Coordinates of C-alpha atoms and ligand atoms in Angstrom, one line a residue:
M1 CA -3.4 149.8 22.9
R2 CA -1.1 152.8 23.4
Y3 CA 2.5 152.4 22.4
V4 CA 4.9 155.1 23.6
I5 CA 8.4 155.3 22.1
L6 CA 11.1 157.4 23.7
G7 CA 13.6 158.7 21.1
A8 CA 13.2 159.6 17.4
S9 CA 16.4 158.3 15.8
A10 CA 17.5 155.0 14.3
A11 CA 15.8 152.8 16.8
G12 CA 12.7 154.9 17.6
I13 CA 11.8 155.7 14.0
N14 CA 12.2 152.1 12.8
A15 CA 10.2 150.8 15.7
A16 CA 7.4 153.2 15.0
Q17 CA 7.4 152.2 11.3
K18 CA 7.4 148.5 12.1
L19 CA 4.7 148.9 14.8
R20 CA 2.4 150.7 12.3
E21 CA 3.0 147.9 9.8
L22 CA 2.0 145.3 12.3
D23 CA -0.8 147.2 14.1
Q24 CA -2.9 149.6 12.0
N25 CA -5.2 150.9 14.7
S26 CA -3.4 151.4 18.0
D27 CA -2.1 154.8 19.2
I28 CA 1.6 155.4 18.7
T29 CA 3.2 158.3 20.5
M30 CA 6.9 159.2 20.1
I31 CA 8.6 161.6 22.5
S32 CA 12.1 163.0 21.9
T33 CA 14.5 165.6 23.0
D34 CA 15.5 165.9 19.4
E35 CA 13.4 168.5 17.5
S36 CA 14.1 167.0 14.1
V37 CA 14.9 163.6 12.7
Y38 CA 18.5 163.3 11.4
S39 CA 21.3 160.9 10.7
R40 CA 24.1 161.1 13.2
P41 CA 26.6 159.4 10.9
M42 CA 25.9 162.3 8.4
L43 CA 26.5 165.2 10.9
H44 CA 30.0 165.8 9.5
Y45 CA 28.4 166.6 6.1
Y46 CA 26.5 169.4 7.7
M47 CA 29.6 170.7 9.4
S48 CA 31.6 170.7 6.1
G49 CA 28.7 172.3 4.3
K50 CA 28.0 169.3 2.0
R51 CA 24.5 169.0 3.4
D52 CA 22.0 171.4 4.8
L53 CA 19.7 170.6 7.8
N54 CA 16.9 169.3 5.6
S55 CA 19.0 166.8 3.8
L56 CA 20.3 165.2 7.1
S57 CA 16.9 163.6 7.6
F58 CA 16.5 159.9 6.9
I59 CA 12.7 159.9 6.7
N60 CA 10.2 161.3 4.3
K61 CA 8.5 164.6 5.2
D62 CA 5.1 162.9 5.6
F63 CA 6.5 160.1 7.8
F64 CA 4.5 161.0 11.0
E65 CA 1.3 161.7 9.1
K66 CA 1.6 158.6 6.9
H67 CA 2.3 156.3 9.8
K68 CA -0.2 158.0 12.1
V69 CA 2.5 158.7 14.8
N70 CA 1.9 161.5 17.3
W71 CA 5.3 163.1 17.8
I72 CA 6.0 165.2 20.9
K73 CA 9.3 166.7 19.9
G74 CA 11.8 168.9 21.8
T75 CA 10.7 167.3 25.1
T76 CA 12.8 165.2 27.4
V77 CA 11.4 162.3 29.5
I78 CA 12.6 162.8 33.1
S79 CA 11.0 159.8 35.0
L80 CA 9.4 156.5 34.5
F81 CA 6.7 155.2 36.8
P82 CA 6.3 151.5 36.0
D83 CA 3.4 150.9 38.5
S84 CA 1.1 153.4 36.9
K85 CA 2.6 152.8 33.5
E86 CA 3.5 156.5 32.9
V87 CA 6.4 158.6 31.9
M88 CA 6.9 162.2 33.1
L89 CA 8.0 164.8 30.6
S90 CA 10.2 167.8 31.2
N91 CA 7.1 170.0 31.2
N92 CA 5.7 167.9 34.1
E93 CA 3.1 166.4 31.9
K94 CA 2.5 162.6 32.2
Q95 CA 1.9 160.2 29.3
H96 CA 0.4 156.8 29.9
Y97 CA 1.6 153.7 28.0
D98 CA 0.5 150.2 27.6
K99 CA 3.8 149.2 26.0
L100 CA 6.9 151.4 26.2
L101 CA 10.0 151.4 24.0
I102 CA 13.1 153.1 25.4
A103 CA 15.2 154.2 22.5
T104 CA 17.0 157.1 24.1
G105 CA 20.4 156.3 22.6
A106 CA 23.6 157.6 24.2
S107 CA 25.6 160.8 24.9
S108 CA 29.3 161.7 24.4
F109 CA 31.4 160.6 27.3
I110 CA 33.7 163.3 28.7
P111 CA 36.7 161.7 30.5
N112 CA 37.8 162.7 33.9
I113 CA 40.9 164.8 32.9
P114 CA 41.6 167.6 35.3
N115 CA 39.8 170.8 34.2
L116 CA 38.1 169.1 31.2
R117 CA 34.6 168.8 32.7
E118 CA 34.7 172.4 33.9
A119 CA 35.9 173.9 30.6
C120 CA 33.4 175.9 28.4
N121 CA 34.9 175.2 24.9
V122 CA 34.5 171.4 25.0
Y123 CA 32.1 169.7 22.6
G124 CA 31.1 166.2 21.7
L125 CA 29.7 165.2 18.3
R126 CA 26.5 163.4 19.1
N127 CA 23.6 165.7 18.5
L128 CA 22.6 168.1 15.7
N129 CA 23.2 170.9 18.2
D130 CA 26.8 169.8 18.6
A131 CA 27.3 169.9 14.8
I132 CA 25.7 173.4 14.6
I133 CA 28.0 174.7 17.3
L134 CA 31.1 173.1 15.9
K135 CA 30.3 174.4 12.4
E136 CA 30.0 177.9 13.8
K137 CA 33.0 177.8 16.1
G138 CA 35.1 176.2 13.5
K139 CA 34.8 179.3 11.3
T140 CA 36.9 181.4 13.7
A141 CA 39.0 178.8 15.5
K142 CA 42.7 178.6 14.8
N143 CA 43.6 175.4 16.7
I144 CA 41.2 172.5 17.1
T145 CA 42.1 169.5 19.2
V146 CA 40.2 166.2 18.8
L147 CA 40.5 163.7 21.6
G148 CA 40.1 160.2 20.2
S149 CA 40.4 158.9 16.6
G150 CA 37.6 156.5 16.4
L151 CA 34.7 156.9 13.9
V152 CA 33.3 160.0 15.7
G153 CA 36.7 161.7 16.1
I154 CA 37.5 161.2 12.4
D155 CA 34.0 162.5 11.4
A156 CA 34.7 165.6 13.5
V157 CA 38.1 166.1 11.7
I158 CA 36.5 165.6 8.3
G159 CA 33.7 168.0 9.2
L160 CA 36.0 170.8 10.4
M161 CA 39.0 170.5 8.1
E162 CA 37.4 172.6 5.3
N163 CA 37.8 175.7 7.4
E164 CA 40.7 177.9 6.3
N165 CA 43.8 178.7 8.4
I166 CA 43.0 176.0 10.9
T167 CA 45.4 173.5 12.7
I168 CA 43.7 170.3 13.7
N169 CA 45.4 168.0 16.2
I170 CA 44.3 164.5 16.9
I171 CA 45.3 162.8 20.2
E172 CA 45.0 159.1 20.3
L173 CA 45.9 156.8 23.2
A174 CA 46.4 153.8 20.9
D175 CA 49.3 153.4 18.5
R176 CA 47.1 154.0 15.5
I177 CA 43.9 155.8 14.4
L178 CA 40.6 153.9 14.1
P179 CA 42.1 151.2 16.4
L180 CA 38.9 149.2 16.7
Q181 CA 38.1 149.2 13.0
L182 CA 41.6 148.7 11.4
D183 CA 44.9 147.1 11.8
Q184 CA 48.3 148.7 11.8
C185 CA 48.7 148.7 8.0
A186 CA 45.2 149.9 7.1
S187 CA 45.4 152.6 9.8
G188 CA 48.8 153.6 8.5
N189 CA 47.3 154.2 5.0
C190 CA 44.6 156.4 6.6
E191 CA 47.1 158.2 8.7
K192 CA 49.0 159.1 5.6
K193 CA 45.9 160.7 4.1
L194 CA 45.5 162.8 7.3
I195 CA 49.1 163.9 7.3
D196 CA 48.8 164.8 3.6
N197 CA 45.9 167.0 4.6
N198 CA 48.0 168.8 7.3
I199 CA 46.3 167.1 10.2
K200 CA 48.7 166.6 13.1
L201 CA 48.6 163.2 14.8
F202 CA 49.7 162.5 18.4
K203 CA 49.5 158.8 18.8
S204 CA 50.3 156.7 21.9
Q205 CA 49.8 159.8 23.9
K206 CA 47.2 161.0 26.3
A207 CA 45.8 164.4 27.4
E208 CA 47.0 164.8 30.9
K209 CA 46.1 168.3 31.9
I210 CA 44.0 171.1 30.5
E211 CA 45.1 174.8 31.0
L212 CA 42.1 177.1 31.2
D213 CA 42.0 180.9 30.8
E214 CA 40.2 183.3 33.1
N215 CA 36.8 182.6 31.4
N216 CA 37.2 178.8 31.9
N217 CA 38.0 178.3 28.2
I218 CA 40.7 175.8 27.3
K219 CA 43.8 177.5 26.0
E220 CA 46.2 174.5 26.1
V221 CA 46.1 170.8 26.2
H222 CA 49.1 169.2 27.8
L223 CA 50.1 165.7 26.7
D224 CA 51.9 163.1 28.8
S225 CA 54.7 163.2 26.3
G226 CA 55.4 166.8 27.4
K227 CA 53.9 168.3 24.2
I228 CA 51.6 171.3 24.6
L229 CA 48.9 171.9 22.1
P230 CA 47.4 175.4 21.9
T231 CA 43.6 174.8 21.6
D232 CA 40.6 177.0 20.9
I233 CA 38.1 174.2 20.7
L234 CA 38.4 170.7 22.1
V235 CA 36.2 168.0 20.5
V236 CA 35.9 164.9 22.8
A237 CA 35.3 161.6 20.9
T238 CA 36.3 159.1 23.6
G239 CA 33.2 157.0 23.7
I240 CA 29.6 157.1 24.7
R241 CA 27.3 156.5 27.7
A242 CA 23.8 155.2 27.5
N243 CA 21.1 157.8 28.2
T244 CA 19.5 156.1 31.3
E245 CA 19.6 158.8 34.0
F246 CA 15.8 159.2 34.0
L247 CA 15.5 155.5 35.0
S248 CA 17.1 155.8 38.4
N249 CA 14.7 154.6 41.1
T250 CA 12.7 152.5 38.7
G251 CA 14.5 149.3 39.6
I252 CA 15.1 148.6 35.9
K253 CA 18.1 146.3 35.5
L254 CA 21.1 148.3 34.1
G255 CA 24.6 147.3 33.1
K256 CA 26.5 149.6 30.7
G257 CA 23.1 150.2 29.2
I258 CA 19.6 148.8 29.8
D259 CA 19.7 145.0 30.1
V260 CA 17.5 143.3 27.6
N261 CA 16.7 139.7 26.7
S262 CA 16.6 138.4 23.1
K263 CA 13.1 139.8 22.7
M264 CA 14.4 143.3 23.7
E265 CA 12.3 143.1 26.9
T266 CA 13.8 144.9 29.9
S267 CA 13.4 143.7 33.5
I268 CA 10.2 145.8 33.8
P269 CA 7.0 144.2 32.3
D270 CA 5.8 145.9 29.0
V271 CA 9.0 148.0 28.8
Y272 CA 11.3 147.3 25.9
A273 CA 14.6 148.9 24.9
A274 CA 16.5 149.1 21.6
G275 CA 19.5 150.8 20.1
D276 CA 22.5 152.4 21.7
V277 CA 20.7 152.7 25.0
T278 CA 21.2 148.9 25.4
A279 CA 25.0 149.4 25.0
I280 CA 25.0 146.1 23.0
S281 CA 26.8 147.4 19.9
G282 CA 26.5 151.2 19.2
T283 CA 26.0 150.9 15.5
W284 CA 23.1 152.0 13.3
P285 CA 22.2 148.7 11.7
D286 CA 22.0 147.0 15.1
A287 CA 19.8 149.8 16.4
V288 CA 17.4 149.2 13.5
K289 CA 17.4 145.4 14.0
Q290 CA 16.8 145.6 17.7
A291 CA 14.0 148.1 17.1
H292 CA 12.2 145.7 14.7
V293 CA 12.5 142.8 17.2
A294 CA 11.1 145.1 19.9
A295 CA 8.2 146.2 17.7
Y296 CA 7.2 142.6 16.9
N297 CA 7.1 141.7 20.6
M298 CA 5.3 144.9 21.6
A299 CA 2.6 144.0 19.0
G300 CA 2.3 140.6 20.5
L301 CA 4.2 138.7 17.8
E302 CA 7.1 136.7 19.2
K303 CA 10.5 137.5 17.6
E304 CA 14.0 137.1 18.9
M305 CA 17.4 138.6 17.9
D306 CA 18.7 135.6 15.9
E307 CA 21.6 136.8 13.9
M308 CA 25.0 137.0 15.4
T309 CA 25.9 140.7 15.7
V310 CA 28.8 141.4 13.3
I311 CA 30.3 144.9 13.5
N312 CA 30.5 146.2 10.0
N313 CA 31.9 149.7 9.3
A314 CA 32.2 151.3 6.0
M315 CA 33.9 154.6 5.4
N316 CA 35.2 156.7 2.6
F317 CA 38.5 158.0 4.0
F318 CA 39.5 161.0 1.8
G319 CA 38.3 159.1 -1.2
M320 CA 39.8 155.7 -0.1
P321 CA 37.0 153.2 0.7
C322 CA 37.5 151.1 3.8
I323 CA 35.4 148.3 5.1
S324 CA 36.0 146.5 8.4
I325 CA 33.9 143.5 9.3
G326 CA 33.9 141.4 12.5
D327 CA 36.8 141.0 14.8
V328 CA 39.7 142.5 12.8
N329 CA 42.1 142.6 15.7
N330 CA 42.0 139.0 17.0
T331 CA 45.4 138.1 18.1
D332 CA 44.5 134.6 19.3
D333 CA 47.4 132.2 18.5
S334 CA 44.9 129.8 16.9
C335 CA 44.0 132.4 14.3
K336 CA 45.5 132.4 10.8
V337 CA 45.9 135.7 9.0
K338 CA 45.9 136.1 5.2
I339 CA 47.0 139.4 3.6
F340 CA 46.7 140.5 0.0
K341 CA 48.4 143.7 -0.9
E342 CA 48.5 145.4 -4.2
H343 CA 49.4 148.9 -5.3
D344 CA 46.3 150.7 -3.9
S345 CA 44.4 147.9 -2.3
Y346 CA 44.8 146.0 1.0
K347 CA 42.8 143.0 2.1
K348 CA 43.2 141.1 5.3
F349 CA 41.3 138.0 6.5
I350 CA 41.4 136.5 10.0
I351 CA 40.5 132.8 10.0
K352 CA 39.7 130.9 13.2
D353 CA 39.2 127.1 12.8
K354 CA 37.3 126.8 9.6
H355 CA 35.6 130.2 9.6
I356 CA 36.5 133.8 8.8
C357 CA 36.0 135.9 11.9
G358 CA 37.2 139.3 10.6
A359 CA 38.1 141.1 7.4
I360 CA 39.5 144.5 6.3
F361 CA 39.1 145.8 2.7
Q362 CA 40.8 149.0 1.7
G363 CA 40.9 150.5 -1.8
D364 CA 39.3 147.6 -3.6
I365 CA 36.1 146.7 -1.7
A366 CA 34.6 144.5 -4.3
Y367 CA 33.0 141.3 -2.9
S368 CA 33.2 142.5 0.7
G369 CA 29.5 141.7 0.9
V370 CA 30.4 138.0 0.5
F371 CA 32.7 138.2 3.5
K372 CA 30.1 139.8 5.6
Y373 CA 27.8 136.9 4.8
L374 CA 30.6 134.3 5.5
I375 CA 31.5 136.0 8.8
R376 CA 27.9 136.6 10.0
N377 CA 26.8 133.0 9.2
Q378 CA 30.1 131.4 10.3
I379 CA 30.3 129.5 7.0
D380 CA 32.8 126.7 6.8
I381 CA 35.4 127.8 4.2
S382 CA 37.7 124.7 4.5
N383 CA 36.4 123.2 1.2
I384 CA 37.0 126.3 -0.9
N385 CA 39.9 125.7 -3.2
K386 CA 40.6 129.3 -4.1
E387 CA 42.6 132.1 -2.6
L388 CA 40.4 134.2 -0.3
D389 CA 40.8 137.3 -2.5
E390 CA 39.4 135.3 -5.4
I391 CA 36.2 134.2 -3.7
G392 CA 33.0 135.5 -5.3
Y393 CA 29.2 135.3 -4.8
E394 CA 29.1 132.2 -7.0
D395 CA 31.1 130.1 -4.6
F396 CA 28.3 129.7 -2.1
N397 CA 24.7 128.6 -2.0
Y398 CA 22.7 131.2 -0.1
Ligands
FAD401 C1 29.3 161.3 14.6 C2 28.7 159.9 14.5 C3 29.1 159.0 13.5 C4 28.6 157.7 13.5 N1 29.0 156.9 12.5 C5 28.4 155.7 12.4 C6 28.7 154.8 11.3 O1 29.5 155.2 10.4 N2 28.1 153.6 11.3 C7 27.3 153.2 12.3 O2 26.7 152.1 12.2 N3 27.0 154.0 13.3 C8 27.5 155.2 13.4 N4 27.2 156.0 14.5 C9 26.3 155.5 15.5 C10 24.9 155.6 15.2 O3 24.6 156.9 14.9 C11 24.1 155.1 16.4 O4 24.3 153.7 16.6 C12 22.6 155.3 16.2 O5 22.2 156.7 16.0 C13 21.8 154.8 17.4 O6 20.5 155.1 17.3 P1 19.5 155.2 18.6 O7 18.1 155.4 18.0 O8 19.7 154.0 19.4 O9 20.0 156.4 19.4 P2 20.3 158.0 19.1 O10 20.6 158.1 17.6 O11 21.3 158.4 20.0 O12 19.0 158.7 19.3 C14 18.4 158.8 20.6 C15 17.1 159.5 20.6 O13 16.6 159.6 21.9 C16 16.3 161.0 22.2 N5 16.4 161.1 23.7 C17 17.5 160.9 24.5 N6 17.2 161.0 25.8 C18 15.9 161.3 25.8 C19 15.0 161.5 26.9 N7 15.3 161.4 28.2 N8 13.7 161.8 26.6 C20 13.3 161.8 25.3 N9 14.1 161.6 24.3 C21 15.4 161.3 24.5 C22 17.2 161.8 21.4 O14 16.7 163.1 21.2 C23 17.2 161.0 20.1 O15 16.1 161.3 19.3 C24 27.7 157.3 14.5 C25 27.3 158.2 15.5 C26 27.8 159.5 15.6 C27 27.4 160.4 16.7

């Protein structure tokens, strides 16, 4: 049996590890554009100088040797031939597979704003190379504009703000930062931290026009509010698109990403997909979970994605811990909201019927794990005779 895995990140690495655990003898080959294995959520530590390239890795040095995985790195797959069960690499070499896992992740999405796609000094923050360039450019830039204030936009700000004599602007279409993870109050607490650190926020505004210089570099970003932001570097953090270009003409079923069933099988026999390339969730833990399920099925052991996917984001926002679990912005009339506010802590629970469907913890994050369990497993809380902020692990039988 020959397993081929495309991608060497959260999904690819975890699939390889699981496959080796389940099948000691078969050949496992991994092919990736990436030349090293690194954690994307830690890229900002590299930019701010808190970690070097070696300490971005999330595997041991002997991973490939220990798990007997042949890794073809720095090589992009450009086509898939399902009939002959082969993939074509950028060096025109072909690799045969018996079972294939596509774990090629996603790329930064550059929105269609006039002049933006033509400009030279526009960067995403997705790959190590992006972080290396941003770190270097950040040293001499005076004005950096970040488009989007989701997790990636905020990581970019945190990675760049250590540079001296720098102005950082954030443009956000929504009326608050981290709009998917936090509510108005929790976002407001984070915004205060940004403002205290001299970051300029332009909320409920959008970039309308980009002014380029004679070298096609952005010099100004014009907002729909009329504001003009001088800009040396523009970081685009406005979402991602699944890396599926090499699959055109294969007939594989695609939606926003590769369509998969609960066994992570694609519409092509013996071809599986996991991680961000499926566009199911875009989070690390889900990529790992999907990779494990794919590996079981590739090894001939049936397994399905069983747990309900619950988005769970943890961040340390300038020293203030924040956790967001589930659907924190449910405005359904049938939902009840409970808020507990103290000096430096904010907790919010959204309850639908007899279940909690979302929770935010800020400042004091103790017992947030209990709520992740309650939300993921849709536990009935109607018999709990305590305030929600007093619930502990001891209140439930696991
Ligand atoms: C800045 C940043 C911060 C983040 N913060 C968080 C967070 O706080 N919490 C969280 O849960 N998630 C976070 N994420 C998301 C998380 O990193 C992703 O969900 C996770 O990396 C997905 O893993 P993946 O293996 O599916 O894809 P990726 O990590 O995108 O890896 C794709 C792999 O495929 C390779 N590849 C791509 N195309 C090809 C091709 N054609 N041929 C060969 N190889 C190819 C790439 O080189 C790479 O090795 C963050 C992401 C970023 C960028």
